[in-house]
Coordinates of C-alpha atoms and ligand atoms in Angstrom, one line a residue:
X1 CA -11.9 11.2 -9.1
X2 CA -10.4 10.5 -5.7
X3 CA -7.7 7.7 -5.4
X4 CA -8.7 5.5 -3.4
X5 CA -7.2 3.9 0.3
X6 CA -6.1 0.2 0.4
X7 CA -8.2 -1.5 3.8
X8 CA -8.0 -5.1 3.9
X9 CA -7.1 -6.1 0.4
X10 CA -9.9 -3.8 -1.5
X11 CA -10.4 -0.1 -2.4
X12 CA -12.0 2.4 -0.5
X13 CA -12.4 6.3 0.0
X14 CA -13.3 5.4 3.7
X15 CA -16.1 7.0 5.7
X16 CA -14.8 10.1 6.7
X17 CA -16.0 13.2 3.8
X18 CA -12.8 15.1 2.5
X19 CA -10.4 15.4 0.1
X20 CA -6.4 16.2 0.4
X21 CA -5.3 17.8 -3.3
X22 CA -2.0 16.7 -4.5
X23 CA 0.0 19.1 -6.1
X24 CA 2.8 19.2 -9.0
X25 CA 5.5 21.1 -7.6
X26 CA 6.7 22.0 -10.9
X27 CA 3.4 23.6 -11.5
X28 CA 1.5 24.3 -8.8
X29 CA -1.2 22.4 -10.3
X30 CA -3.7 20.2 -8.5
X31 CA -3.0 16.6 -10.3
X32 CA -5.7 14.5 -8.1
X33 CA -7.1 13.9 -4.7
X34 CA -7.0 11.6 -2.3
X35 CA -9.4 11.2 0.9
X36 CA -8.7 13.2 4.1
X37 CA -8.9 10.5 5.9
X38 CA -9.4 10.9 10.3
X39 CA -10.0 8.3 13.0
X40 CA -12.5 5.7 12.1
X41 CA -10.9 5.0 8.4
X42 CA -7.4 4.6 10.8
X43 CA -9.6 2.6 13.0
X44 CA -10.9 0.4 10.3
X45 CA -7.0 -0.2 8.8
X46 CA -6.3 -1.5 11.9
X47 CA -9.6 -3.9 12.6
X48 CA -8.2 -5.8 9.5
X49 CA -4.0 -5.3 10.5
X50 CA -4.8 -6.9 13.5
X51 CA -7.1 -9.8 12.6
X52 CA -4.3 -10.7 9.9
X53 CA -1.9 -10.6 12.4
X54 CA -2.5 -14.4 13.8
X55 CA -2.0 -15.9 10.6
X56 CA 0.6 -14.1 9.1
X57 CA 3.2 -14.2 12.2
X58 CA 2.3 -18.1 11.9
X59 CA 3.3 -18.1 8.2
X60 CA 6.4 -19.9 7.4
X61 CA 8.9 -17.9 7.1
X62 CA 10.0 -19.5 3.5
X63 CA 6.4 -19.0 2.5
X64 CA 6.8 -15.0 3.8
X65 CA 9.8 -14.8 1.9
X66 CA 8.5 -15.8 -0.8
X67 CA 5.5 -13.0 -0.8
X68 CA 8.1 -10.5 -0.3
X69 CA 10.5 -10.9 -3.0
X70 CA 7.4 -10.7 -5.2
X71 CA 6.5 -7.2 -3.7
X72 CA 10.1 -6.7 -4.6
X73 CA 9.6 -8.0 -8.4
X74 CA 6.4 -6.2 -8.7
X75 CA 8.4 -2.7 -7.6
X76 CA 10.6 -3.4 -10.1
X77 CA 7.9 -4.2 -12.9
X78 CA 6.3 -0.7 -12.1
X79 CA 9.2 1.1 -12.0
X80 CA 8.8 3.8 -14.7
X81 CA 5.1 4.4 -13.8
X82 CA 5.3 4.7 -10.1
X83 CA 8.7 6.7 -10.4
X84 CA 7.0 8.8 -12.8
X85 CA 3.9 10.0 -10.2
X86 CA 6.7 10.3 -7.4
X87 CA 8.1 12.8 -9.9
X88 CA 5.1 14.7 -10.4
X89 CA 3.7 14.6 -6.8
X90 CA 7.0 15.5 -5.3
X91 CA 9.4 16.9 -7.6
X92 CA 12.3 15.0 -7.9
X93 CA 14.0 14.4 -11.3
X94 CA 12.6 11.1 -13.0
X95 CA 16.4 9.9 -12.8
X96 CA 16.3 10.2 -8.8
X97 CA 13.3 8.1 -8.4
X98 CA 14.2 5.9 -10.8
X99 CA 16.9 5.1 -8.5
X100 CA 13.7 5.4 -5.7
X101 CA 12.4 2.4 -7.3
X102 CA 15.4 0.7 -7.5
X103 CA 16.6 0.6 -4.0
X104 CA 13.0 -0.3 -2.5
X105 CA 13.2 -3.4 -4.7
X106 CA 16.0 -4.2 -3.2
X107 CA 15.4 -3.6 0.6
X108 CA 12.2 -5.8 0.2
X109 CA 14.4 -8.6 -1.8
X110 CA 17.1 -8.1 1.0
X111 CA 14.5 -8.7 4.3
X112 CA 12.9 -11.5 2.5
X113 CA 15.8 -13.2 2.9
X114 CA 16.8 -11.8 6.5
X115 CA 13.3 -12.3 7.7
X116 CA 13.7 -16.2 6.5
X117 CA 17.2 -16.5 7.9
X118 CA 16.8 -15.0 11.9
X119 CA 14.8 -15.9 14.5
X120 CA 17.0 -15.2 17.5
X121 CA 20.0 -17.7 18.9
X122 CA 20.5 -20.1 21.3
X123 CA 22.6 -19.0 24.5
X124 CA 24.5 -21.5 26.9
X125 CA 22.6 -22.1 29.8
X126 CA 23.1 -22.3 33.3
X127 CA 22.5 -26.0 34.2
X128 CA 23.1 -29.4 31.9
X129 CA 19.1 -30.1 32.0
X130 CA 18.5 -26.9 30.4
X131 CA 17.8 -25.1 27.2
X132 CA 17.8 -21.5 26.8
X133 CA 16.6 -19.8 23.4
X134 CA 16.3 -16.3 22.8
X135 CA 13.3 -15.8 20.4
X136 CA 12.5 -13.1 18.2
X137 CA 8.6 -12.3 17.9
X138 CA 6.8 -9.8 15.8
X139 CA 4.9 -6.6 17.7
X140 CA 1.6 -7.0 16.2
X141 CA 0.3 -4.2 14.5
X142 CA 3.1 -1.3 13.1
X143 CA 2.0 2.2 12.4
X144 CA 4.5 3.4 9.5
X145 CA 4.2 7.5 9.0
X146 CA 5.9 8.4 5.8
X147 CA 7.1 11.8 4.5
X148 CA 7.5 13.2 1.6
X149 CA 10.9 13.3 0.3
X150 CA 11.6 9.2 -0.4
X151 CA 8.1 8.3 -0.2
X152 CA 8.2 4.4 -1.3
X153 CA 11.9 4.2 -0.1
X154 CA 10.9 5.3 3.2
X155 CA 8.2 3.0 3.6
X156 CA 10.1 0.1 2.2
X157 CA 12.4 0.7 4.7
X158 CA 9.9 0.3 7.5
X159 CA 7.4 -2.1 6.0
X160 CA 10.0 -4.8 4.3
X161 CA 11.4 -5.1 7.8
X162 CA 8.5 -4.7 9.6
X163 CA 6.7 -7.7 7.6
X164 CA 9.4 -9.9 7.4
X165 CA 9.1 -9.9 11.3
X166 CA 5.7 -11.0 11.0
X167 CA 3.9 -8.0 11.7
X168 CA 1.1 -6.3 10.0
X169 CA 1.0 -2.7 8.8
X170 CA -0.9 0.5 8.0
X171 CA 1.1 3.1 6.4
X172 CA 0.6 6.5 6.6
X173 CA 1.9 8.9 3.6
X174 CA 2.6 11.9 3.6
X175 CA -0.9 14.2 2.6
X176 CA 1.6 15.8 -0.3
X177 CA 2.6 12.7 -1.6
X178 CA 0.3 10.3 -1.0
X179 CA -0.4 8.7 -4.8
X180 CA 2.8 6.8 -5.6
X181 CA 1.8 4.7 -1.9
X182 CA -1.7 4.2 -3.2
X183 CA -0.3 3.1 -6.3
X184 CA 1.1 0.0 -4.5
X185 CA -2.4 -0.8 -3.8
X186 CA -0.8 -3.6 -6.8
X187 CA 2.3 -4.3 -5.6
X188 CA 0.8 -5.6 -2.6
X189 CA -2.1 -7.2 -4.0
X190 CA -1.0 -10.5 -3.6
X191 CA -0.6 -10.6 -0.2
X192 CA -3.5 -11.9 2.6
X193 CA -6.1 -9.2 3.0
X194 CA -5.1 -6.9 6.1
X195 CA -1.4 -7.8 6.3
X196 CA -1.0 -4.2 4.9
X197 CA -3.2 -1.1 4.6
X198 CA -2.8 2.3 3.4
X199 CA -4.5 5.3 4.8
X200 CA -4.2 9.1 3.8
X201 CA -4.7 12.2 5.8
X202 CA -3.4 14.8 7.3
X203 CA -0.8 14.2 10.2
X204 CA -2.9 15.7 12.8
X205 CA -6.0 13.4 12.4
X206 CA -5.3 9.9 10.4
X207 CA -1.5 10.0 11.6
X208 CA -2.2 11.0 15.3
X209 CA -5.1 8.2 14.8
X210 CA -2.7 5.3 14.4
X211 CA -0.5 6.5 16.8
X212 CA -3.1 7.0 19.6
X213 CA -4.7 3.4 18.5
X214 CA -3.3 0.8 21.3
X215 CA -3.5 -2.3 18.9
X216 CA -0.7 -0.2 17.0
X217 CA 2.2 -1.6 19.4
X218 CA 5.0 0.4 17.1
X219 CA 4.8 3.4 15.5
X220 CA 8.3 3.7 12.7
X221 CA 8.4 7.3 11.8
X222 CA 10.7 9.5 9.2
X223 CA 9.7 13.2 9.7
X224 CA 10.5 16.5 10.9
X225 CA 11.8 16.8 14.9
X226 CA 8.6 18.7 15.6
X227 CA 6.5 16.1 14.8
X228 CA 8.7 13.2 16.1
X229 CA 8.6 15.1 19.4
X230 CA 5.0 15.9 19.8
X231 CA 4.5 11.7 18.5
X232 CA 6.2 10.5 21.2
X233 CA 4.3 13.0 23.7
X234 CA 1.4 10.9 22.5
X235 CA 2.9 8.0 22.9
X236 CA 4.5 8.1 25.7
X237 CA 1.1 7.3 28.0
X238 CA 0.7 3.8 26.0
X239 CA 4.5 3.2 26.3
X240 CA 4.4 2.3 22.9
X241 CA 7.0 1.4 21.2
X242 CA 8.9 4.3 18.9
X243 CA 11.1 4.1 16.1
X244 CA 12.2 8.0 15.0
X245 CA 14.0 9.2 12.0
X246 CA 14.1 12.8 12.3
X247 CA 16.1 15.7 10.8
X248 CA 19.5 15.9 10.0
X249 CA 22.3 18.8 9.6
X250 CA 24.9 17.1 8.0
X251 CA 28.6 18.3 8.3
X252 CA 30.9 17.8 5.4
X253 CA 34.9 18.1 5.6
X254 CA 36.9 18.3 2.7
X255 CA 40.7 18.0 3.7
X256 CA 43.6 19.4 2.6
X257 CA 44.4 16.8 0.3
X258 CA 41.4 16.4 -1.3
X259 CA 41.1 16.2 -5.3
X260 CA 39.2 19.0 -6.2
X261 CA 38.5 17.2 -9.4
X262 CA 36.3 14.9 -7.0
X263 CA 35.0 16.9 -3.7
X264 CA 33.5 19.9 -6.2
X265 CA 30.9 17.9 -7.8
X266 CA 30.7 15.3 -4.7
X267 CA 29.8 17.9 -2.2
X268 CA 27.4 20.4 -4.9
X269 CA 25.7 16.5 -5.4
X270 CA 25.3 15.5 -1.3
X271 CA 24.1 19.2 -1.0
X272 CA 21.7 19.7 -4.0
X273 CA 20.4 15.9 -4.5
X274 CA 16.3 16.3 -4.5
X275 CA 16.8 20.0 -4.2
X276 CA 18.6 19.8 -0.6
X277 CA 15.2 17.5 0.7
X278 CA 17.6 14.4 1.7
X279 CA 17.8 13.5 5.5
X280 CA 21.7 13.6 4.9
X281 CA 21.3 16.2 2.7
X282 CA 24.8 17.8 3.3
X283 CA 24.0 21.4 5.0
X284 CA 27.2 22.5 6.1
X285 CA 30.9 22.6 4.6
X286 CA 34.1 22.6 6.5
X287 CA 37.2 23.7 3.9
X288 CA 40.9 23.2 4.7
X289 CA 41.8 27.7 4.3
X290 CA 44.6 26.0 1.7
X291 CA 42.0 24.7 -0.9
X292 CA 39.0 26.8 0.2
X293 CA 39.7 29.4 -2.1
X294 CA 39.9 27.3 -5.2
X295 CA 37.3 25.4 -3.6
X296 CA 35.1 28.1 -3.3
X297 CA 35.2 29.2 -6.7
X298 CA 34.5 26.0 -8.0
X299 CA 32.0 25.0 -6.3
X300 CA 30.2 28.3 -7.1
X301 CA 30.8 27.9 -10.7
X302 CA 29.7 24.5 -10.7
X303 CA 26.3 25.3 -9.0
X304 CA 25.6 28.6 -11.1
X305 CA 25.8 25.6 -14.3
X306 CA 23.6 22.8 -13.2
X307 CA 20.4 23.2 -14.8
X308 CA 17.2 23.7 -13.2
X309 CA 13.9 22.6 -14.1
X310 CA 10.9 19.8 -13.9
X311 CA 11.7 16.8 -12.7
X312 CA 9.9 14.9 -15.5
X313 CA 12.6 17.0 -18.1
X314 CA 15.1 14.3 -19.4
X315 CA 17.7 17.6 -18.8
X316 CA 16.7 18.4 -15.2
X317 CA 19.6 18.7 -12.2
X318 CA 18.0 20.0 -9.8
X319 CA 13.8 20.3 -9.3
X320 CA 12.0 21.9 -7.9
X321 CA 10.9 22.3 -4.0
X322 CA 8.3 20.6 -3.1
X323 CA 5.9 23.5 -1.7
X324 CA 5.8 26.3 -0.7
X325 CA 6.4 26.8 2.9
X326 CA 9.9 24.5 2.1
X327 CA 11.0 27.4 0.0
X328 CA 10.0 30.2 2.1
X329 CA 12.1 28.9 5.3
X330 CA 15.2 28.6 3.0
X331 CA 14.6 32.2 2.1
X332 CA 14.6 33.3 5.5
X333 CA 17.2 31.7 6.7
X334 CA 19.2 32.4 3.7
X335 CA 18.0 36.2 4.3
X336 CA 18.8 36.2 8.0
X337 CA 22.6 35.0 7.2
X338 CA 22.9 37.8 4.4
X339 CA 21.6 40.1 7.0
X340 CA 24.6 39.0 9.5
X341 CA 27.4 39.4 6.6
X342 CA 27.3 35.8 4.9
X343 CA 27.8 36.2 0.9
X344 CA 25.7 34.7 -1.2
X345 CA 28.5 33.6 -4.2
X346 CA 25.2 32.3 -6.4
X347 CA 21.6 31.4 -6.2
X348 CA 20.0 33.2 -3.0
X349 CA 16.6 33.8 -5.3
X350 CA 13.9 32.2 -7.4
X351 CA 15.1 31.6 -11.1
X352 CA 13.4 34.7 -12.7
X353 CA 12.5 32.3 -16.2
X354 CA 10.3 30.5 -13.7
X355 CA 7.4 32.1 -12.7
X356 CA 5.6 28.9 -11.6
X357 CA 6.8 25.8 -9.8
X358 CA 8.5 26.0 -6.2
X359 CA 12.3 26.4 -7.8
X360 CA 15.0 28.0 -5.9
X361 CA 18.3 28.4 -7.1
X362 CA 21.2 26.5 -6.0
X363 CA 23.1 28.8 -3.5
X364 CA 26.4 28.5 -2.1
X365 CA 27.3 31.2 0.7
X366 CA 30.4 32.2 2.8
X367 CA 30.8 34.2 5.3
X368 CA 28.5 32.2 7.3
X369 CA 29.2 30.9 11.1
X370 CA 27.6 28.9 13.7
X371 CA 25.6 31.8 15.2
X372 CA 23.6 31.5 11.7
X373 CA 20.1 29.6 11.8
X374 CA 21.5 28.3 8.1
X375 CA 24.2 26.3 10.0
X376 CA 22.2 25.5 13.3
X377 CA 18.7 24.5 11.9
X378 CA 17.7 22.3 9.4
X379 CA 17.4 23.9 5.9
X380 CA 16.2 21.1 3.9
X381 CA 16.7 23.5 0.6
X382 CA 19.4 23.6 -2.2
X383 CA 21.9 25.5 -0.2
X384 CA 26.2 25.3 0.3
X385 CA 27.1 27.0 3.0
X386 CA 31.2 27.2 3.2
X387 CA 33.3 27.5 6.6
X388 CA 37.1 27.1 6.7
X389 CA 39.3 25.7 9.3
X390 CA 43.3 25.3 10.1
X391 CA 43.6 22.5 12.3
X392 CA 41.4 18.7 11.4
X393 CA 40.3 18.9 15.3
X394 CA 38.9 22.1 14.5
X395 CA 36.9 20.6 11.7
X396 CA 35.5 17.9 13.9
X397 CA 34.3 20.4 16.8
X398 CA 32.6 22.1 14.3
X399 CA 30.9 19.2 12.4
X400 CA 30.1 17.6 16.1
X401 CA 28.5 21.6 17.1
X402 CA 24.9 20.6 16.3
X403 CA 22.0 19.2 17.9
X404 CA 21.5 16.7 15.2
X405 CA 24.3 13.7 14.3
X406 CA 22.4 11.7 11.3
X407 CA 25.2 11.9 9.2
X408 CA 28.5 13.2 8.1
X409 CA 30.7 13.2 5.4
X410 CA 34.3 13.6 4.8
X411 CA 37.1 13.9 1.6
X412 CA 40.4 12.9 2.5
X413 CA 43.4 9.8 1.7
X414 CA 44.9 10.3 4.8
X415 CA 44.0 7.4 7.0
X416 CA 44.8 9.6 10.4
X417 CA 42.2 11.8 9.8
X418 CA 39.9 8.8 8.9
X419 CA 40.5 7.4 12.3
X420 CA 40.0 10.3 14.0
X421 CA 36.5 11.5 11.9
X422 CA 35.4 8.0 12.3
X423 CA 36.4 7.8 16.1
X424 CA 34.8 11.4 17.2
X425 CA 32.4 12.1 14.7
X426 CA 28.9 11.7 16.8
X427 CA 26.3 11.1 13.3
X428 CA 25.0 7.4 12.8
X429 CA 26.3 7.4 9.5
X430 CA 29.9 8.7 8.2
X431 CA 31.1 8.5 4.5
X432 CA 34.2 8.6 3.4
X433 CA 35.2 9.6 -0.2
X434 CA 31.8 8.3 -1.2
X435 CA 28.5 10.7 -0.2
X436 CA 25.3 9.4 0.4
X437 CA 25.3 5.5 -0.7
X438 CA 23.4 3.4 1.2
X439 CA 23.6 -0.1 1.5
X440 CA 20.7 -2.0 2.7
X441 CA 23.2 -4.2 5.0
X442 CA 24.2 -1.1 7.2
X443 CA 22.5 0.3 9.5
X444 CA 20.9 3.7 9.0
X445 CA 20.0 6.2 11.9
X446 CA 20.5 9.0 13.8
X447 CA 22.3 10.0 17.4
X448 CA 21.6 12.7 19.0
X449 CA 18.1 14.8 18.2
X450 CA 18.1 13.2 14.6
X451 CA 16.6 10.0 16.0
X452 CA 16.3 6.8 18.0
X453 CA 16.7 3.1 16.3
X454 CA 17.9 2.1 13.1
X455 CA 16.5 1.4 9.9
X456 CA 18.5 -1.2 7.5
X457 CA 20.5 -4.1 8.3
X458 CA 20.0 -6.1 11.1
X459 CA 19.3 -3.3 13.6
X460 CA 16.4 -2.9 11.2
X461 CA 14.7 -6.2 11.8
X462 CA 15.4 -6.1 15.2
X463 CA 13.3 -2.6 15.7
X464 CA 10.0 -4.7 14.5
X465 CA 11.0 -7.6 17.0
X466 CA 10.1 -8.3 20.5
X467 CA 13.4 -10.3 22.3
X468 CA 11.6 -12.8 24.5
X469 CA 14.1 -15.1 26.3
X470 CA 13.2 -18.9 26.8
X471 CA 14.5 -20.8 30.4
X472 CA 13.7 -24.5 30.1
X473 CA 14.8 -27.4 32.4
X474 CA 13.6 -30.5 31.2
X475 CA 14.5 -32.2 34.2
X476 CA 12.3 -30.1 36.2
X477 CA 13.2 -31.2 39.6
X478 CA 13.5 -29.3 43.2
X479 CA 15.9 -26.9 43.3
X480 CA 18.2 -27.3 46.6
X481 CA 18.2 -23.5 46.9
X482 CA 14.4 -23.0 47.7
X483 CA 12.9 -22.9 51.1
X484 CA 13.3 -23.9 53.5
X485 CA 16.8 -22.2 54.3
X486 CA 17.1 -23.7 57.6
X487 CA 17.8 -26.9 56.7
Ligands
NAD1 P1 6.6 16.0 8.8 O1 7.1 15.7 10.2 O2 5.9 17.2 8.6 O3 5.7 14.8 8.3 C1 6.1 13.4 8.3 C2 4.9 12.5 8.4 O4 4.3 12.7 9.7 C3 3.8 12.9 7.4 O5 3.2 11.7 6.9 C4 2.8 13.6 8.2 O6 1.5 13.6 7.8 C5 2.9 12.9 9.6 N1 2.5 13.7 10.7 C6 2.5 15.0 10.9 N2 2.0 15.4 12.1 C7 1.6 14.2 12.7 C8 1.1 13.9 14.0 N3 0.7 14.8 14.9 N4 0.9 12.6 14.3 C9 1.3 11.6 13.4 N5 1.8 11.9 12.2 C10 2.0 13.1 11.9 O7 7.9 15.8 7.9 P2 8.0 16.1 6.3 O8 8.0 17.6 6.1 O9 7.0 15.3 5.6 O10 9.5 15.5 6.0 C11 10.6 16.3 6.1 C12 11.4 15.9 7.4 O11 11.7 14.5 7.4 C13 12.7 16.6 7.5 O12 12.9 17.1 8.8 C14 13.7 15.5 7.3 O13 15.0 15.7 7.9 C15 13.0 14.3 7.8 N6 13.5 13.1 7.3 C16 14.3 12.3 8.0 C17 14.9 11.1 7.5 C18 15.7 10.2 8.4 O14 15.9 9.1 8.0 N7 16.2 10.7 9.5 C19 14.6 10.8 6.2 C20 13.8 11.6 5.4 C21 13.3 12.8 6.0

């Protein structure tokens, strides 16, 4: 049976014929279908996101608060079963989306409360008789295109936000994980008819849809840089409104004073978390030459021991891929770098115990340099690919040598090198000591070509708000400074 779509607060496969098969990555089964949804299912998601829009943006935003933190609650209460389909749609260890679950809970429990705190501000004016406010209003209509990696986290990210603003919403998931966003068809039940809507297809036709729709006045994507590129070609006639998280290439710097003990396992986990499929996924290590050889070693050893497997296996490190074509381009470029003298120290292959099931093994190479695809283009796989350096400015040219700047990470104590990392470092997110946490009160984004906006905190609201700016005299008398001048 085909899952269906959410329109308008009730089921429905839609009008368009097709089906999209979903398939376990661990097996390379198909688990279910969903419908291939093209333009007038889009089209009908946003009839009913735009007739909700007048009455929800008039809501009280106590009364909106309210709805979300139960969205919130109700994530919460489905944790194990929606954690368990993202598992089997995308791969992931049950433990990872576990923690999924966890955070999208708590980035629609943390815009309830933003969205019923912040409205804008009141600004001095320029006269005594005057007021001057500068108000915050909701878009309309927001066209939120998922992918697959963090599907519910990635939506949360968009849709808490974007609904605390007082906007409406269709969300788009990705066509190979689509199931755990039907599933919310419940968490959102409570909520008025049209406020949200899910749709499923392929990017092309019910993605392109919504972004080609003009009552969709902002369009958040997560994706690849191809498709954020060719989205805002599309866009770019309507002048419509973008929000863009694309790909990442992630530096990470372990100084000369790191603790080994620590940066091992804390850059095998930034590299290797969801099989390498993270955003921030770290894809490129920079190694003081004093501790790179040790480092090296470890690090290899480490990798070689983690343990591969379904995500749905209690045991389970690292998953599998989640298709495919994934896999293939980490072979290639993993190939082409072997080809120009980098060393593959473990991994480089399929697991040969696992015949089915997208798996590659984690891989840690030297050897490598920036002339490689592997540390120019994003790999998106389970791979550690290990460059030394003498001098710490050396480390941050290199890190900073890349189209991309989501993020960046770096081991050290020594607050100089801190200053400096944090003061030249061109990502939109740098750790320090700590990979990969987010925190739902800072801002999350990219510079460079990993992105424009910010997703989290109060940059976050504000990408789902229009700034309007009030001028009000209440005197309302002549001005002396009109015509005529020739007085
Ligand atoms: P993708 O670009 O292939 O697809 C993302 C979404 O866009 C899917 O829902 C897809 O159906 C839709 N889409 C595809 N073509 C479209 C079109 N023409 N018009 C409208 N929508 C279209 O990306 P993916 O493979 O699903 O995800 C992996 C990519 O996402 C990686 O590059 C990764 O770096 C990036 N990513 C970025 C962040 C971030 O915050 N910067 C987070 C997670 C993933």
């Amino acid at each position: 049976m085909t899952r269906p779509m959410w329109i308008n607060g009730a089921p429905t496969t839609g009008v368009t014929d097709g089906v999209i098969e979903v398939h376990d990555p661990a097996t390379e089964e198909v688990i279910e279908t969903v419908p291939a949804a093209d333009a007038p299912d889009v089209t009908a998601a946003v009839d009913a996101a735009h007739a909700a829009f007048a009455d929800w943006r008039r809501m009280p935003a106590g009364e909106r608060a309210e709805l979300l933190h139960r969205v919130a609650n109700q994530l919460t209460a489905q944790t194990e079963a929606l954690a368990t389909l993202l598992t089997r749609e995308g791969g992931k260890p049950l433990v990872e989306n576990r923690d999924e679950m966890g955070w999208s809970a708590a980035c629609f429990h943390y815009y309830a409360e933003m969205g019923r705190n912040s409205r804008g501000r009141v600004i001095p004016s320029v006269e005594s008789s005057q007021l001057n406010l500068v108000l915050k209003e909701p878009y309309g209509v927001v066209g939120a295109i998922v992918p697959w990696n963090y599907p519910i986290l990635l939506m949360a990210w968009k849709v808490a936000p974007a609904l605390a603003a007082g906007n409406t919403v269709v969300i788009k998931p990705s066509e190979m994980t689509p199931l755990s966003t039907l599933a919310l068809a419940d968490v959102f039940g409570h909520l008025p008819p049209g406020v949200v809507n899910i749709v499923t297809g392929y990017g092309r036709a019910a993605g392109e849809a919504l972004v080609l729709d003009p009552r969709v006045r902002v369009i958040a994507f997560t994706g690849s840089l191809e498709t954020g590129r060719h989205i805002a070609r599309v866009a770019a006639d309507q002048v419509k409104k973008l929000h863009l998280e694309l790909g990442g290439k992630d530096a990470f710097i372990v100084a000369e004073d790191a603790d080994l003990d620590v940066a091992v396992p804390g850059v095998a986990w930034a590299a290797l978390l969801n099989a390498g499929q993270v955003c921030t996924s770290t894809e490129r290590v920079y190694v003081h030459e004093s501790v790179a050889p040790a480092f090296v070693e470890r690090i290899a050893d480490y990798a070689r021991r983690l343990r591969l497997g379904p995500g749905m296996d209690p045991t389970t490190d690292v998953g599998p891929m989640v298709g495919a074509t994934y896999r293939a381009k980490v072979e290639a470029q993993v190939a082409e770098a072997v080809a120009q003298g980098a060393r593959i120290l473990t991994g480089g292959q399929r697991p040969p115990d696992r015949p089915r099931g997208y798996f590659y093994e984690p891989t840690v190479l030297t050897g490598v340099n920036h002339s490689m695809r592997i540390m120019r283009e994003e790999t998106f796989g389970p791979t550690i690919p290990i460059m030394t350096y003498r001098a710490f400015d050396e480390a941050i040219s290199l890190a900073n040598d890349s189209p991309f700047g989501l993020g960046a990470n770096l081991y050290t104590n020594d607050a100089r090198k801190v200053k400096q990392f944090y003061e030249e470092v061109q990502a939109g997110t740098l750790w320090v000591n700590d990979p990969l946490t987010d925190n739902d009160a800072g801002p999350f984004g990219g510079m460079k070509m990993s992105g424009m906006g910010r997703e989290l905190g109060e940059e976050g609201l504000d990408e789902f708000r229009e700034t309007k700016h009030l001028h009000w005299d209440f005197e309302g008398g002549a001005k002396p400074w009109w015509y005529p001048y020739g007085k």
